[in-house]
Coordinates of C-alpha atoms in Angstrom, one line a residue:
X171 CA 47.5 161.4 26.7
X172 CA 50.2 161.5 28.8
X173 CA 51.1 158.2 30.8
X174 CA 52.5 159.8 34.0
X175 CA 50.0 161.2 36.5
X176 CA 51.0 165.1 37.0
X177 CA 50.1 164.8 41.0
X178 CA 52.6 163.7 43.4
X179 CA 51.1 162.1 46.2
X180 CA 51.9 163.1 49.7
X181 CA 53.8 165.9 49.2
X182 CA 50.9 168.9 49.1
X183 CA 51.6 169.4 45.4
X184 CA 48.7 168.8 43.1
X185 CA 48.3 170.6 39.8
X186 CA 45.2 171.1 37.7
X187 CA 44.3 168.9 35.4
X188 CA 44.6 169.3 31.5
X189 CA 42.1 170.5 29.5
X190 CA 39.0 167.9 30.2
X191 CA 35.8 167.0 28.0
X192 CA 33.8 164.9 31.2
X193 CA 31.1 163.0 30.4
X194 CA 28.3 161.8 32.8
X195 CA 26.6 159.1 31.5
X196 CA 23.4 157.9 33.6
X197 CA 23.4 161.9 34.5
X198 CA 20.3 161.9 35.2
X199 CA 20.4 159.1 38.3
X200 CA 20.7 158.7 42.0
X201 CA 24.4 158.8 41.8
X202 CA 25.2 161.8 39.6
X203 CA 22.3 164.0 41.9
X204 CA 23.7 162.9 44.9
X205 CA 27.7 162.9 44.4
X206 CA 28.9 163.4 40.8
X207 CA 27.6 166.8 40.2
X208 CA 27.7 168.2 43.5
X209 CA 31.4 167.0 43.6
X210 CA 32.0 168.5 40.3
X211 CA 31.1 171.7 41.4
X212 CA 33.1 171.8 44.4
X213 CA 36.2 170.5 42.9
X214 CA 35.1 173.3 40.4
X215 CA 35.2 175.9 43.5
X216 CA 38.1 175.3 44.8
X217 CA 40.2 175.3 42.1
X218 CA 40.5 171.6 41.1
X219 CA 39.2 171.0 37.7
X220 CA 40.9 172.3 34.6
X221 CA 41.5 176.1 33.3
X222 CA 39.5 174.6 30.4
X223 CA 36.4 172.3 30.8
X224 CA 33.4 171.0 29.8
X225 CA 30.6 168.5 31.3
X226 CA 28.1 166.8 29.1
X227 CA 25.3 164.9 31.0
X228 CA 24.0 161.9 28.7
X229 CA 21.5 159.3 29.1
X230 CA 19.6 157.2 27.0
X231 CA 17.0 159.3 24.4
X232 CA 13.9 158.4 26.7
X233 CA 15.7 160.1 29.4
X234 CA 16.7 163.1 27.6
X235 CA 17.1 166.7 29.1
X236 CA 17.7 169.6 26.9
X237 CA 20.9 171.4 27.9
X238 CA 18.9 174.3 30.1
X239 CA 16.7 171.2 31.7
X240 CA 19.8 169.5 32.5
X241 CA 21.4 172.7 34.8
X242 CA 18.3 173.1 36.4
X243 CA 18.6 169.7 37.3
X244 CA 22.3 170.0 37.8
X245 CA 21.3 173.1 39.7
X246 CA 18.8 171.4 42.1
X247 CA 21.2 168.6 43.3
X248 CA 24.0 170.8 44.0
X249 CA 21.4 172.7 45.8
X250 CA 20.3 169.8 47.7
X251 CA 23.6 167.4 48.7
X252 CA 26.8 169.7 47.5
X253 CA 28.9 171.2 50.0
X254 CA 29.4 174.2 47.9
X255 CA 25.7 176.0 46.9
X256 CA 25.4 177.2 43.1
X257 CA 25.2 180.8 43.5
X258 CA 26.9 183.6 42.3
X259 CA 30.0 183.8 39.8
X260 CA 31.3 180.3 41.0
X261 CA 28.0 178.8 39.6
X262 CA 27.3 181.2 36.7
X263 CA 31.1 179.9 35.4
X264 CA 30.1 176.4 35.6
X265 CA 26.7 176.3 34.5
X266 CA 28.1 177.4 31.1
X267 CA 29.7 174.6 31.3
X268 CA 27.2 172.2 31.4
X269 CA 25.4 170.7 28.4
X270 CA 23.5 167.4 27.5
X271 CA 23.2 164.4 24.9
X272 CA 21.5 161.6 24.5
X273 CA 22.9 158.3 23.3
X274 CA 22.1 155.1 22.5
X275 CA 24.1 151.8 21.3
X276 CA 21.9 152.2 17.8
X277 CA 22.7 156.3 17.9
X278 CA 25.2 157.9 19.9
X279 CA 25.4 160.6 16.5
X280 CA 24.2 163.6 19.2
X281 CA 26.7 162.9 21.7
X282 CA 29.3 162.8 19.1
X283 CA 28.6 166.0 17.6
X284 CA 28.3 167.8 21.4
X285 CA 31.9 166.3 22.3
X286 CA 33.1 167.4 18.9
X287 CA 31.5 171.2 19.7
X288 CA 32.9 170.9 23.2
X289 CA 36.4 170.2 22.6
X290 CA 36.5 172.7 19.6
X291 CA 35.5 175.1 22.0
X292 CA 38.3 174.1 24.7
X293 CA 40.8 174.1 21.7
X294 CA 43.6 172.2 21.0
X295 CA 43.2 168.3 22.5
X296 CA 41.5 168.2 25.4
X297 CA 41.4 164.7 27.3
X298 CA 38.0 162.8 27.8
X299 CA 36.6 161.3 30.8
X300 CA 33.6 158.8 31.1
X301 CA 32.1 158.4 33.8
X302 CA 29.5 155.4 34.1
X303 CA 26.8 156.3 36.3
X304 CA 24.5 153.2 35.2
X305 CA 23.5 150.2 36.4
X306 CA 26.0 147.0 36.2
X307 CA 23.9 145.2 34.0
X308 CA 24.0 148.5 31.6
X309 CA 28.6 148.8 32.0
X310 CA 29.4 146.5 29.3
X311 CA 26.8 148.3 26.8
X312 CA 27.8 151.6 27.4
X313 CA 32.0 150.6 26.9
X314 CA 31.1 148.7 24.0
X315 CA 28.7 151.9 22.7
X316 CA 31.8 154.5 23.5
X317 CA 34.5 151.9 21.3
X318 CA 31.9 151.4 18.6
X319 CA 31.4 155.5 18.5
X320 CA 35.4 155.9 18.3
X321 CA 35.6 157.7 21.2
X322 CA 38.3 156.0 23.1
X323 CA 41.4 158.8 22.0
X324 CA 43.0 160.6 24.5
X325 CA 40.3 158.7 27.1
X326 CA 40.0 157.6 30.3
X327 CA 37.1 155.7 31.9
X328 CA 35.2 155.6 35.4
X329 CA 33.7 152.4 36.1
X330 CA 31.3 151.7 39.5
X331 CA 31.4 149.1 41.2
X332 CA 30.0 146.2 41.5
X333 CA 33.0 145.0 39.3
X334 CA 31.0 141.4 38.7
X335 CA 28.9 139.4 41.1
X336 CA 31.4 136.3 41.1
X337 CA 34.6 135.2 39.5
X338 CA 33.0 134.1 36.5
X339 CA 31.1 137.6 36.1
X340 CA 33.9 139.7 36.8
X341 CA 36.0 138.1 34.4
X342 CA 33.6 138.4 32.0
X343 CA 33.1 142.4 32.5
X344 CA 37.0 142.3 32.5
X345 CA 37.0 141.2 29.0
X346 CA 34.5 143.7 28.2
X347 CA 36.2 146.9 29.3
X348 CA 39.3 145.3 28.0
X349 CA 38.0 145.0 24.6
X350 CA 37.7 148.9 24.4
X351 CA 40.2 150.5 27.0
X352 CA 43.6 149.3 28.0
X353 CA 44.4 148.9 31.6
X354 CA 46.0 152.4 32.0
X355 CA 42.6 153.8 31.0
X356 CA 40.6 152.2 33.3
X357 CA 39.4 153.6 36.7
X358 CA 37.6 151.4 38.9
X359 CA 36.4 153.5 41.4
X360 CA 35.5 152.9 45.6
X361 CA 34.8 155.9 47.3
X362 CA 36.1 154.3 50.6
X363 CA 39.5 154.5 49.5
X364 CA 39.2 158.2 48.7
X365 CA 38.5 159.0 52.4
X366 CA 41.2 160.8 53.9
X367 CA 41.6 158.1 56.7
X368 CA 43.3 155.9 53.7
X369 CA 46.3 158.4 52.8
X370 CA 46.5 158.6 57.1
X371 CA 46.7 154.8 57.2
X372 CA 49.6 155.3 54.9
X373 CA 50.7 158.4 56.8
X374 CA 50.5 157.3 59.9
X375 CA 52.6 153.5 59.3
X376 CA 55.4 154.9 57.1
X377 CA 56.3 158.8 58.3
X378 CA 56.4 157.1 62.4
X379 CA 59.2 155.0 63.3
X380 CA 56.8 154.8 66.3
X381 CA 54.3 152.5 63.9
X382 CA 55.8 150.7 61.4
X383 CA 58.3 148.3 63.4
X384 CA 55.8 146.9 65.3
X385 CA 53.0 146.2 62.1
X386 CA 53.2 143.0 62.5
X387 CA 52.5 139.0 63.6
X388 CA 55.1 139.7 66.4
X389 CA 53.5 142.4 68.2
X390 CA 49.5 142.5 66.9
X391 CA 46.9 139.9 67.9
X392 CA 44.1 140.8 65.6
X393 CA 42.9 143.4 62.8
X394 CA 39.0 144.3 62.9
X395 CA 37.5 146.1 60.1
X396 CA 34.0 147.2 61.0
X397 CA 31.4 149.0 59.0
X398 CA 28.2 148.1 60.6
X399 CA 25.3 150.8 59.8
X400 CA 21.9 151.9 61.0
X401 CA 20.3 152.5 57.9
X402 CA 17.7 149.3 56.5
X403 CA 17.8 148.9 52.7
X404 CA 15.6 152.1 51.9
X405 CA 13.7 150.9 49.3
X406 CA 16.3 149.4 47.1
X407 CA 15.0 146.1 47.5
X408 CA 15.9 145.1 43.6
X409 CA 19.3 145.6 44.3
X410 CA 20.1 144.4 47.4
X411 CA 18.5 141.0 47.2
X412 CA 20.3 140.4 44.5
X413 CA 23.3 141.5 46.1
X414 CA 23.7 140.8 49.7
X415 CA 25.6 142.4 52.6
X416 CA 28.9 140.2 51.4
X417 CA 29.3 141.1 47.7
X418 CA 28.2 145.0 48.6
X419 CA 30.6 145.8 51.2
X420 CA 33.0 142.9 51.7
X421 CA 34.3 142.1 48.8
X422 CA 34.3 145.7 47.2
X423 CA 35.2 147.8 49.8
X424 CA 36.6 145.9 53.5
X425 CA 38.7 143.6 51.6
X426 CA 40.6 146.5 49.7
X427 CA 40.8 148.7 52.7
X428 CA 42.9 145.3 54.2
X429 CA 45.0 145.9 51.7
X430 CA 46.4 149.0 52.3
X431 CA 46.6 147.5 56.6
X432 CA 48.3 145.0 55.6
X433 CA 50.4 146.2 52.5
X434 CA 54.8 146.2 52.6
X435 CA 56.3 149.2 52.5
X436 CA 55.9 150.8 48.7
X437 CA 59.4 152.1 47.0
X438 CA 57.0 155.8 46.1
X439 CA 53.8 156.6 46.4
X440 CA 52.9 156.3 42.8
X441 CA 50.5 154.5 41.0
X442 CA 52.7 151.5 40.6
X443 CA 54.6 150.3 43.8
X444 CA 51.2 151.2 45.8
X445 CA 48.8 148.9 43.6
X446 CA 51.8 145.9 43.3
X447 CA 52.1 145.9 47.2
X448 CA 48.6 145.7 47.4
X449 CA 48.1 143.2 45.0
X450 CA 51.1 140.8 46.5
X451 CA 48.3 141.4 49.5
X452 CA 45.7 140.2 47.5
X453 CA 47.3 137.2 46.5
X454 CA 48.4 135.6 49.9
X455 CA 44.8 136.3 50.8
X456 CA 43.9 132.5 51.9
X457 CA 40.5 131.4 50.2
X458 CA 37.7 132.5 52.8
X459 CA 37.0 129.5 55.0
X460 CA 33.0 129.4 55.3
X461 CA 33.1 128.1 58.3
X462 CA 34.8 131.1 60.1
X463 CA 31.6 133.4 58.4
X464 CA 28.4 134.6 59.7
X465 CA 25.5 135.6 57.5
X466 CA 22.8 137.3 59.1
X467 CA 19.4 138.9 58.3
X468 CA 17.6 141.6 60.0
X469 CA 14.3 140.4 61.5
X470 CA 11.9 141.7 59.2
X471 CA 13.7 141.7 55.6
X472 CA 11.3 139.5 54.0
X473 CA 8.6 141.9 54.5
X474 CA 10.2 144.2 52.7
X475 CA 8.2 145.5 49.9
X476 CA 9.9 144.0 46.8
X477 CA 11.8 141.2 48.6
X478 CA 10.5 137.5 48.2
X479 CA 9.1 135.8 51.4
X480 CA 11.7 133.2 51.4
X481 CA 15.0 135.4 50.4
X482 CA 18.3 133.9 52.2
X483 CA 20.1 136.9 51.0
X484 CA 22.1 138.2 54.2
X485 CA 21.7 141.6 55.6
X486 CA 24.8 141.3 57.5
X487 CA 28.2 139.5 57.0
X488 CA 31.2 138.7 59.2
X489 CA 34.2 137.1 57.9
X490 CA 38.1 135.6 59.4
X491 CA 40.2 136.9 56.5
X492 CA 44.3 135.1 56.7
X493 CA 47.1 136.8 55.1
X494 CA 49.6 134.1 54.7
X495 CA 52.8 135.9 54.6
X496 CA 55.7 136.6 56.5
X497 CA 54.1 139.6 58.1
X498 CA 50.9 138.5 58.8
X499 CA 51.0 134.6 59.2
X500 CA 48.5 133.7 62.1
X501 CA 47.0 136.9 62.7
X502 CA 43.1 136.9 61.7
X503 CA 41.9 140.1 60.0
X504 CA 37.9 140.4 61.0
X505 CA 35.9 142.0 58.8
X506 CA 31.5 142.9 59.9
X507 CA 29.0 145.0 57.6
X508 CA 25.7 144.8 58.4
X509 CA 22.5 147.1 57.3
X510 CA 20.3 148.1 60.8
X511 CA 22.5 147.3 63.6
X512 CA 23.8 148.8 66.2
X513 CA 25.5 152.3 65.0
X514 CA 26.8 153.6 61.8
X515 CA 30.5 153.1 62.1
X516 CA 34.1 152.9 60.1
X517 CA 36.6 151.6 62.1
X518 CA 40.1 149.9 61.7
X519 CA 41.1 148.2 65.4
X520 CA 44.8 146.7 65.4
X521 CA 44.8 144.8 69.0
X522 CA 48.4 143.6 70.3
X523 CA 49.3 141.5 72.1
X524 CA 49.3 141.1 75.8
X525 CA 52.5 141.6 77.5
X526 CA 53.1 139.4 81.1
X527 CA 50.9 141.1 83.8
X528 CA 51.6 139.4 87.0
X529 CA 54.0 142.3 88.4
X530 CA 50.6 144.2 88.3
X531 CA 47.7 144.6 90.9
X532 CA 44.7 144.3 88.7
X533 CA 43.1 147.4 87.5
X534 CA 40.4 148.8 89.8
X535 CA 37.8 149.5 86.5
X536 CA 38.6 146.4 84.8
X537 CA 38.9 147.2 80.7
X538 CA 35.7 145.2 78.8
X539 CA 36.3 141.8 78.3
X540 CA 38.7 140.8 76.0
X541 CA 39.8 144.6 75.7
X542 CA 44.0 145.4 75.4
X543 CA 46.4 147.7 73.8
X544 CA 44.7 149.1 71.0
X545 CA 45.0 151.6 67.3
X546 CA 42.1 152.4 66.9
X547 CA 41.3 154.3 63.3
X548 CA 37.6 155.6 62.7
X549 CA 38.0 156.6 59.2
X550 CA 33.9 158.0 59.1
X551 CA 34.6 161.4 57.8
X552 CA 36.3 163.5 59.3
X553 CA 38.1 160.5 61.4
X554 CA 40.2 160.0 64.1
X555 CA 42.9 158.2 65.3
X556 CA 43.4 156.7 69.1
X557 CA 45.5 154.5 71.0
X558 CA 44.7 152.7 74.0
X559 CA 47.3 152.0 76.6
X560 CA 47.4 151.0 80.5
X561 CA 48.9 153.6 82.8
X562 CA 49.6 154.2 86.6
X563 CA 46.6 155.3 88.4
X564 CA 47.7 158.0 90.7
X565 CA 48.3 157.2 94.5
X566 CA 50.2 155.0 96.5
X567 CA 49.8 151.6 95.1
X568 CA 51.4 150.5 91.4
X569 CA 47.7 149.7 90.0
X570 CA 46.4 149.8 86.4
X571 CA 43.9 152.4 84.7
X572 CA 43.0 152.1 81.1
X573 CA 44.2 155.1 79.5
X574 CA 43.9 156.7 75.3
X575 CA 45.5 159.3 73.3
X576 CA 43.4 160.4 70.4
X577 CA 43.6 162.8 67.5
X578 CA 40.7 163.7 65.7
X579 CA 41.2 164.9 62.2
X580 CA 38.5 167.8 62.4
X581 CA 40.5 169.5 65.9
X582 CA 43.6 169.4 64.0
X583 CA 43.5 171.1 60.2
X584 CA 41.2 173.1 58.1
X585 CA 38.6 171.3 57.3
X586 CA 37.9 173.3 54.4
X587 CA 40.9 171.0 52.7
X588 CA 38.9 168.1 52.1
X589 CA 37.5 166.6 49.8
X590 CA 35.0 163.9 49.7
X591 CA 35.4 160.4 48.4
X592 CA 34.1 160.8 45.0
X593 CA 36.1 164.2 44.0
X594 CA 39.0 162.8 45.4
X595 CA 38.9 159.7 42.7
X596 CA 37.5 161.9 39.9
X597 CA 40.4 164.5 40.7
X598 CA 42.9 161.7 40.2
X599 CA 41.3 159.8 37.4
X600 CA 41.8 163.2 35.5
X601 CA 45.2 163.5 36.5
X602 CA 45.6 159.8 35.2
X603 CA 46.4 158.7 38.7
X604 CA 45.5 154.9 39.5
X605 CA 47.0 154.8 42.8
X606 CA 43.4 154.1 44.6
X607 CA 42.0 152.4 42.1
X608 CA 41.9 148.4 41.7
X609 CA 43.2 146.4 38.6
X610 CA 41.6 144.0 36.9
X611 CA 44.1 141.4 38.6
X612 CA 43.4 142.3 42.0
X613 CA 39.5 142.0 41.5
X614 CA 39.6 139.2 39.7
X615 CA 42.2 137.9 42.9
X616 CA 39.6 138.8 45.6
X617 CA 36.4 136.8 43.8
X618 CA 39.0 134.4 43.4
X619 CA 39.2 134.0 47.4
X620 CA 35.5 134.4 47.7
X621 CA 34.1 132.0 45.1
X622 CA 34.0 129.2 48.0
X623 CA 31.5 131.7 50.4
X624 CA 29.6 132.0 47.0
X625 CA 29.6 129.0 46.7
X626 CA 28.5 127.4 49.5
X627 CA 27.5 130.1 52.0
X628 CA 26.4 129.1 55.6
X629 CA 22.7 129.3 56.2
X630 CA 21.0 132.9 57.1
X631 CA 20.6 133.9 61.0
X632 CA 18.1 135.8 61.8
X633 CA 19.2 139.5 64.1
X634 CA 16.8 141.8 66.0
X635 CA 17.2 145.2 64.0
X636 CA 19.6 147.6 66.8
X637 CA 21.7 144.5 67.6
X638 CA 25.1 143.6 66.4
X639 CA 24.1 140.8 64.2
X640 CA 23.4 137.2 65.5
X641 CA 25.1 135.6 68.8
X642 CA 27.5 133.6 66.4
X643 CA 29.0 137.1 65.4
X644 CA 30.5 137.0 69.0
X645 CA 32.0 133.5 68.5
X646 CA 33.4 134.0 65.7
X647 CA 35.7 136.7 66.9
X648 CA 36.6 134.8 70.2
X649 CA 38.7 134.8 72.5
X650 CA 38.7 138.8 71.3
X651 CA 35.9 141.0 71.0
X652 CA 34.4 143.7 68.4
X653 CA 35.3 147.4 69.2
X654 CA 31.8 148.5 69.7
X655 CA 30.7 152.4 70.3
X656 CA 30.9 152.5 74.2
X657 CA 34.7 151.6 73.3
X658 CA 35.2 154.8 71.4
X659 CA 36.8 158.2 72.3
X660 CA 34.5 161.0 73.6
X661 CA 33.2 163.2 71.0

């Protein structure tokens, strides 16, 4: 297996991918219905997966498909939540494609024999990719399954998050996946950073001499990253009281979107310089001060079905985040998740700051309180990108209007270019790319910097469902304020 992805980033070049043996474990689940094969099949459509490919769904024997069972089923989601349907010679191709094995830790002899079949079919030596569908609890069964079966050659692996519940935990997976995979094998995926809005973070600091020069503790005040949403828990109740609004979002996805804000300038954009600059990020994290955090909980949680009467778990989180570097010293990064607030939103807000006013009659529509200069990114598919400015209102007298450029993502290219978060990461993971994917140092750095919320988190606050979380959510953030939608561009 080749140690050097085949893509270079950034540049419009990507090549296929070798020949590829993919297996699905948990391939019968939520996830693989909903985004693995679906994504599959449209990387399959346009053009992305190999010349020379097979997919073999496995699960545990008790939740074994035959192979024709298992591209119905296939068949069905793609159907239901792909962006591409299965019809015609597009689907035919990649239904033949498809095929199904059970395995277990006791007997994984039927998925042997169907990767053997499959790669003798392919020819030569086709590379393997695991992707593990299944729930944490089952990650460090399934890795130790796939070493004991010898079936680590010419591999790479796709582990979901969460990567651990605390430090201890994630260390302890770490070890687990380590055991049986080096760290170039080993994909630990976050479909936030396979939006598009994370290359254009990139993009739009380090092609703009416009940007770059003032990303910093000299000209910005403040960083928000904001990913409130609508939705309750939908019936996942087993989860998510175990879980929380902090370990689900914050830590796995907010925190490592702040890395790429916040990142130095990489020497490529390779795998290497773009995780090490992040990391370096990682590490001048300060250790989260629990004082400077809000935990919330929707009014209503406890009745919940499958939630206990007296649960503390938060339904919505905000944090103060400190870099402590040279770039960054003093500026707070703000990061909110929440389930049943206000609006479903993904938004990056760099605010700068003020420059002297007094030469200025005051505006005649004053901007919302605590409002200034602004970049706003929205990096909700397809995502935009807007800056907010004060210009000349037209007339006699010099007086101030708020004023904003925007571009939107979906006015500006074809949108038939994208690709979703998941066949983004599964694209690179086969081309053996690692540039948005975490290593084990930089998750293990980021419980690090948790462990004393975890340990000792501030007492639950209750929200109406609709709101923006509890009044403190406001104080925390002061003298500034959050972004909220009546902020936004027109759509």
């Amino acid at each position: 297996m080749s140690s050097q992805p085949s893509k270079e980033r950034m540049h419009g070049m990507i090549e296929r991918p070798s020949s590829h043996v993919i297996v699905v474990f948990g391939a019968t689940g939520d996830l693989a219905k909903r985004k693995l094969l679906p994504g599959l099949f449209h990387l399959a459509v346009a053009g992305l997966l190999p010349r020379e490919y097979r997919i073999i769904g496995s699960s545990p024997a008790h939740f074994a498909l035959s192979t024709e069972q298992f591209r119905e089923h296939a068949k069905d989601a793609i159907e239901q939540f792909g962006t591409s349907k299965p019809v015609g010679d597009a689907w035919a191709a990649f239904e033949q494609n498809l095929s199904f094995a059970s395995a277990d830790p006791d007997n994984t002899a039927a998925l042997q024999a169907e990767i053997r079949t499959a790669e003798q079919a392919i020819g030569g030596t086709p590379e393997r990719l695991y992707h593990l569908a299944v729930p944490p609890a089952a990650c460090a069964q399934v890795v130790a399954m796939i070493g004991a079966a010898n079936l680590t050659e010419r591999a790479r692996v796709i582990v979901e998050k969460p990567f651990g519940t605390d430090l201890e935990s994630a260390k302890k997976l770490s070890n687990a996946i380590l055991a049986v995979f080096n760290e170039s094998q080993i994909f630990r995926i976050d479909h936030f950073l396979g939006k598009e809005s994370v290359d254009n973070i990139l993009a739009l600091r380090f092609a703009n001499g416009l940007f770059e020069p003032i990303w910093n503790r000299v000209h910005i005040a403040y960083v928000q990253i904001d990913v409130p949403e609508t939705l309750s828990i939908e019936g996942r109740a087993d989860f998510y009281d175990k879980t929380g609004a902090f370990r689900d979002m914050i830590v796995t996805h907010l925190l490592q979107a702040l890395g790429f804000i916040a990142m130095e300038p990489p020497t490529s954009f390779s795998a290497e310089p773009l995780r090490a600059e992040r990391s370096k990020v990682f590490q001048a994290l300060q250790p989260l001060d629990v004082r400077r955090v809000v935990r919330g909980q929707y009014e209503g949680y406890r009745n919940e079905n499958g939630v206990p009467p007296d649960s503390e778990t938060e339904t919505m989180v905000a944090v103060r985040a400190e870099v402590d570097n040279w770039r960054w010293h003093g500026v707070p990064f703000y990061l909110r998740s929440g389930k049943n607030m206000g609006a479903s939103r993904q938004v990056v807000t760099l605010g700068f700051h003020e420059p002297p006013l007094r030469m200025f009659a005051a505006p005649r529509r004053a901007a919302p309180r605590g409002r200034r200069n602004e970049i706003v990114i929205d990096f909700a598919d397809p995502g935009s990108i807007s800056t907010e400015f004060l210009a000349k209102e037209p007339g006699a007298e010099m007086c101030l209007e708020s004023a904003r450029m925007v571009f939107r993502y979906a006015n500006s290219f074809a949108a038939a270019n994208a690709l979703e978060g998941y066949e983004r990461l599964i694209l690179d993971a086969m081309l053996g790319d690692q540039s948005l994917f975490s290593s084990t140092d930089a998750i293990l750095r980021l419980w690090e910097v948790s462990q004393p919320l975890l340990d000792d988190p501030p007492p639950v606050k209750p929200y109406a469902k609709g709101s923006w979380g509890p009044d403190s959510v406001h104080e925390l953030i002061e003298p500034f304020r959050w972004r909220l939608p009546e902020d936004s561009p027109p759509t």
